[in-house]
Tab-separated table of C-alpha atoms in Angstrom:
chain	number	residue	atom	x	y	z
A	1	MET	CA	-9.748	-7.756	2.695
A	2	ALA	CA	-7.314	-5.895	4.896
A	3	THR	CA	-6.918	-2.237	5.789
A	4	VAL	CA	-3.706	-0.980	7.380
A	5	HIS	CA	-2.895	2.577	8.469
A	6	GLU	CA	0.525	4.060	9.146
A	7	ARG	CA	1.484	7.607	10.172
A	8	PHE	CA	4.633	9.482	9.253
A	9	PRO	CA	5.965	12.772	10.680
A	10	LEU	CA	6.382	14.091	7.136
A	11	PRO	CA	4.343	16.219	4.739
A	12	PRO	CA	2.025	14.299	2.387
A	13	GLU	CA	4.083	15.412	-0.602
A	14	ALA	CA	7.103	13.479	0.723
A	15	LEU	CA	5.048	10.291	0.997
A	16	TRP	CA	3.553	10.822	-2.441
A	17	GLN	CA	7.041	10.943	-3.960
A	18	ALA	CA	7.956	7.656	-2.236
A	19	LEU	CA	4.934	5.592	-3.330
A	20	GLN	CA	6.803	4.178	-6.324
A	21	SER	CA	9.238	2.514	-3.904
A	22	GLY	CA	6.343	0.723	-2.229
A	23	VAL	CA	4.829	-0.405	-5.525
A	24	THR	CA	8.203	-1.773	-6.622
A	25	ALA	CA	8.780	-3.563	-3.286
A	26	VAL	CA	5.534	-5.542	-3.538
A	27	LYS	CA	5.959	-6.123	-7.292
A	28	GLY	CA	2.842	-4.128	-8.120
A	29	LYS	CA	1.530	-4.317	-11.667
A	30	ASN	CA	-0.132	-1.548	-13.685
A	31	PRO	CA	-0.061	1.216	-11.062
A	32	TYR	CA	-2.476	4.093	-11.556
A	33	TYR	CA	-1.521	7.297	-9.756
A	34	ASP	CA	-4.186	9.950	-9.115
A	35	SER	CA	-2.356	12.932	-7.638
A	36	ALA	CA	-5.503	15.046	-7.393
A	37	ALA	CA	-7.209	12.471	-5.152
A	38	GLY	CA	-3.930	11.391	-3.511
A	39	TYR	CA	-4.015	7.661	-4.167
A	40	VAL	CA	-2.391	4.885	-6.172
A	41	THR	CA	-4.013	1.607	-7.085
A	42	PHE	CA	-2.308	-1.491	-8.488
A	43	SER	CA	-2.494	-5.272	-8.429
A	44	THR	CA	-0.180	-8.089	-7.462
A	45	SER	CA	0.348	-11.177	-9.553
A	46	MET	CA	-1.066	-14.626	-9.096
A	47	GLY	CA	1.360	-17.119	-7.668
A	48	LEU	CA	1.550	-20.606	-6.296
A	49	PHE	CA	-0.128	-19.583	-3.024
A	50	SER	CA	-2.045	-16.481	-4.115
A	51	TYR	CA	-4.740	-15.411	-6.524
A	52	GLY	CA	-3.279	-11.909	-6.362
A	53	GLN	CA	-4.533	-8.771	-4.670
A	54	THR	CA	-5.878	-5.405	-5.690
A	55	VAL	CA	-4.233	-2.698	-3.578
A	56	THR	CA	-5.260	0.924	-3.049
A	57	VAL	CA	-3.003	3.290	-1.114
A	58	LYS	CA	-4.254	6.718	-0.078
A	59	VAL	CA	-1.987	9.470	1.240
A	60	GLU	CA	-3.766	11.402	3.988
A	61	ARG	CA	-2.897	14.588	5.856
A	62	THR	CA	-2.808	14.098	9.647
A	63	PRO	CA	-2.127	16.474	12.559
A	64	GLU	CA	1.317	14.856	12.968
A	65	GLY	CA	2.195	15.077	9.261
A	66	SER	CA	0.713	12.462	6.959
A	67	GLY	CA	-0.341	8.863	6.758
A	68	LEU	CA	-0.962	5.959	4.450
A	69	ALA	CA	-4.226	4.050	4.340
A	70	ILE	CA	-3.653	0.770	2.522
A	71	GLN	CA	-6.596	-1.385	1.494
A	72	THR	CA	-6.122	-4.796	-0.082
A	73	SER	CA	-8.661	-7.190	-1.521
A	74	LEU	CA	-8.419	-10.558	-3.214
A	75	LYS	CA	-8.888	-10.659	-6.961
A	76	PHE	CA	-10.549	-14.031	-6.500
A	77	GLY	CA	-11.347	-16.044	-3.398
A	78	PHE	CA	-12.687	-15.494	0.093
A	79	VAL	CA	-9.827	-15.767	2.613
A	80	ASP	CA	-6.430	-14.147	2.105
A	81	TRP	CA	-4.730	-15.869	5.093
A	82	GLY	CA	-2.965	-12.635	6.069
A	83	GLU	CA	-1.484	-11.945	2.648
A	84	GLY	CA	-3.064	-8.482	2.460
A	85	LYS	CA	-1.475	-7.377	5.731
A	86	ARG	CA	1.906	-8.763	4.669
A	87	ILE	CA	1.705	-6.778	1.424
A	88	ALA	CA	0.710	-3.629	3.325
A	89	ARG	CA	3.570	-3.987	5.832
A	90	LYS	CA	6.098	-4.553	3.043
A	91	PHE	CA	4.759	-1.490	1.209
A	92	ILE	CA	5.011	0.634	4.382
A	93	ALA	CA	8.571	-0.535	5.057
A	94	ALA	CA	9.687	0.379	1.519
A	95	VAL	CA	8.085	3.832	1.696
A	96	GLY	CA	9.632	4.353	5.134
A	97	THR	CA	13.068	3.476	3.800
A	98	ALA	CA	12.609	5.824	0.841
A	99	VAL	CA	11.732	8.774	3.101
A	100	GLY	CA	14.277	7.898	5.803
A	101	HIS	CA	11.752	7.005	8.504
A	102	THR	CA	11.362	3.623	10.180
A	103	PRO	CA	7.676	3.042	10.980
A	104	ALA	CA	6.701	1.313	14.219
A	105	ALA	CA	6.396	-2.451	13.745
């Protein structure tokens, strides 16, 4: 399981509109968007080196603007070997591109 946070100097509404870009970038399947609670949840597919992940992304209001809290967990297995963080970073990069902001690496 991995949890990654990223802040953006933008209103939460701008991030919310860009979440689809992140889901597409990580090839998320069956996304469920809950605008009232401010989160999206989806899964990634199984592959040769992965059992797949369940991903939940929450848009949060911060003093600087807004942020993403991304939590990943394996669908099956015990150790993700950094896959969750790679998915989170790819998601953040895609959302950043969609809103015109390059997050810190």
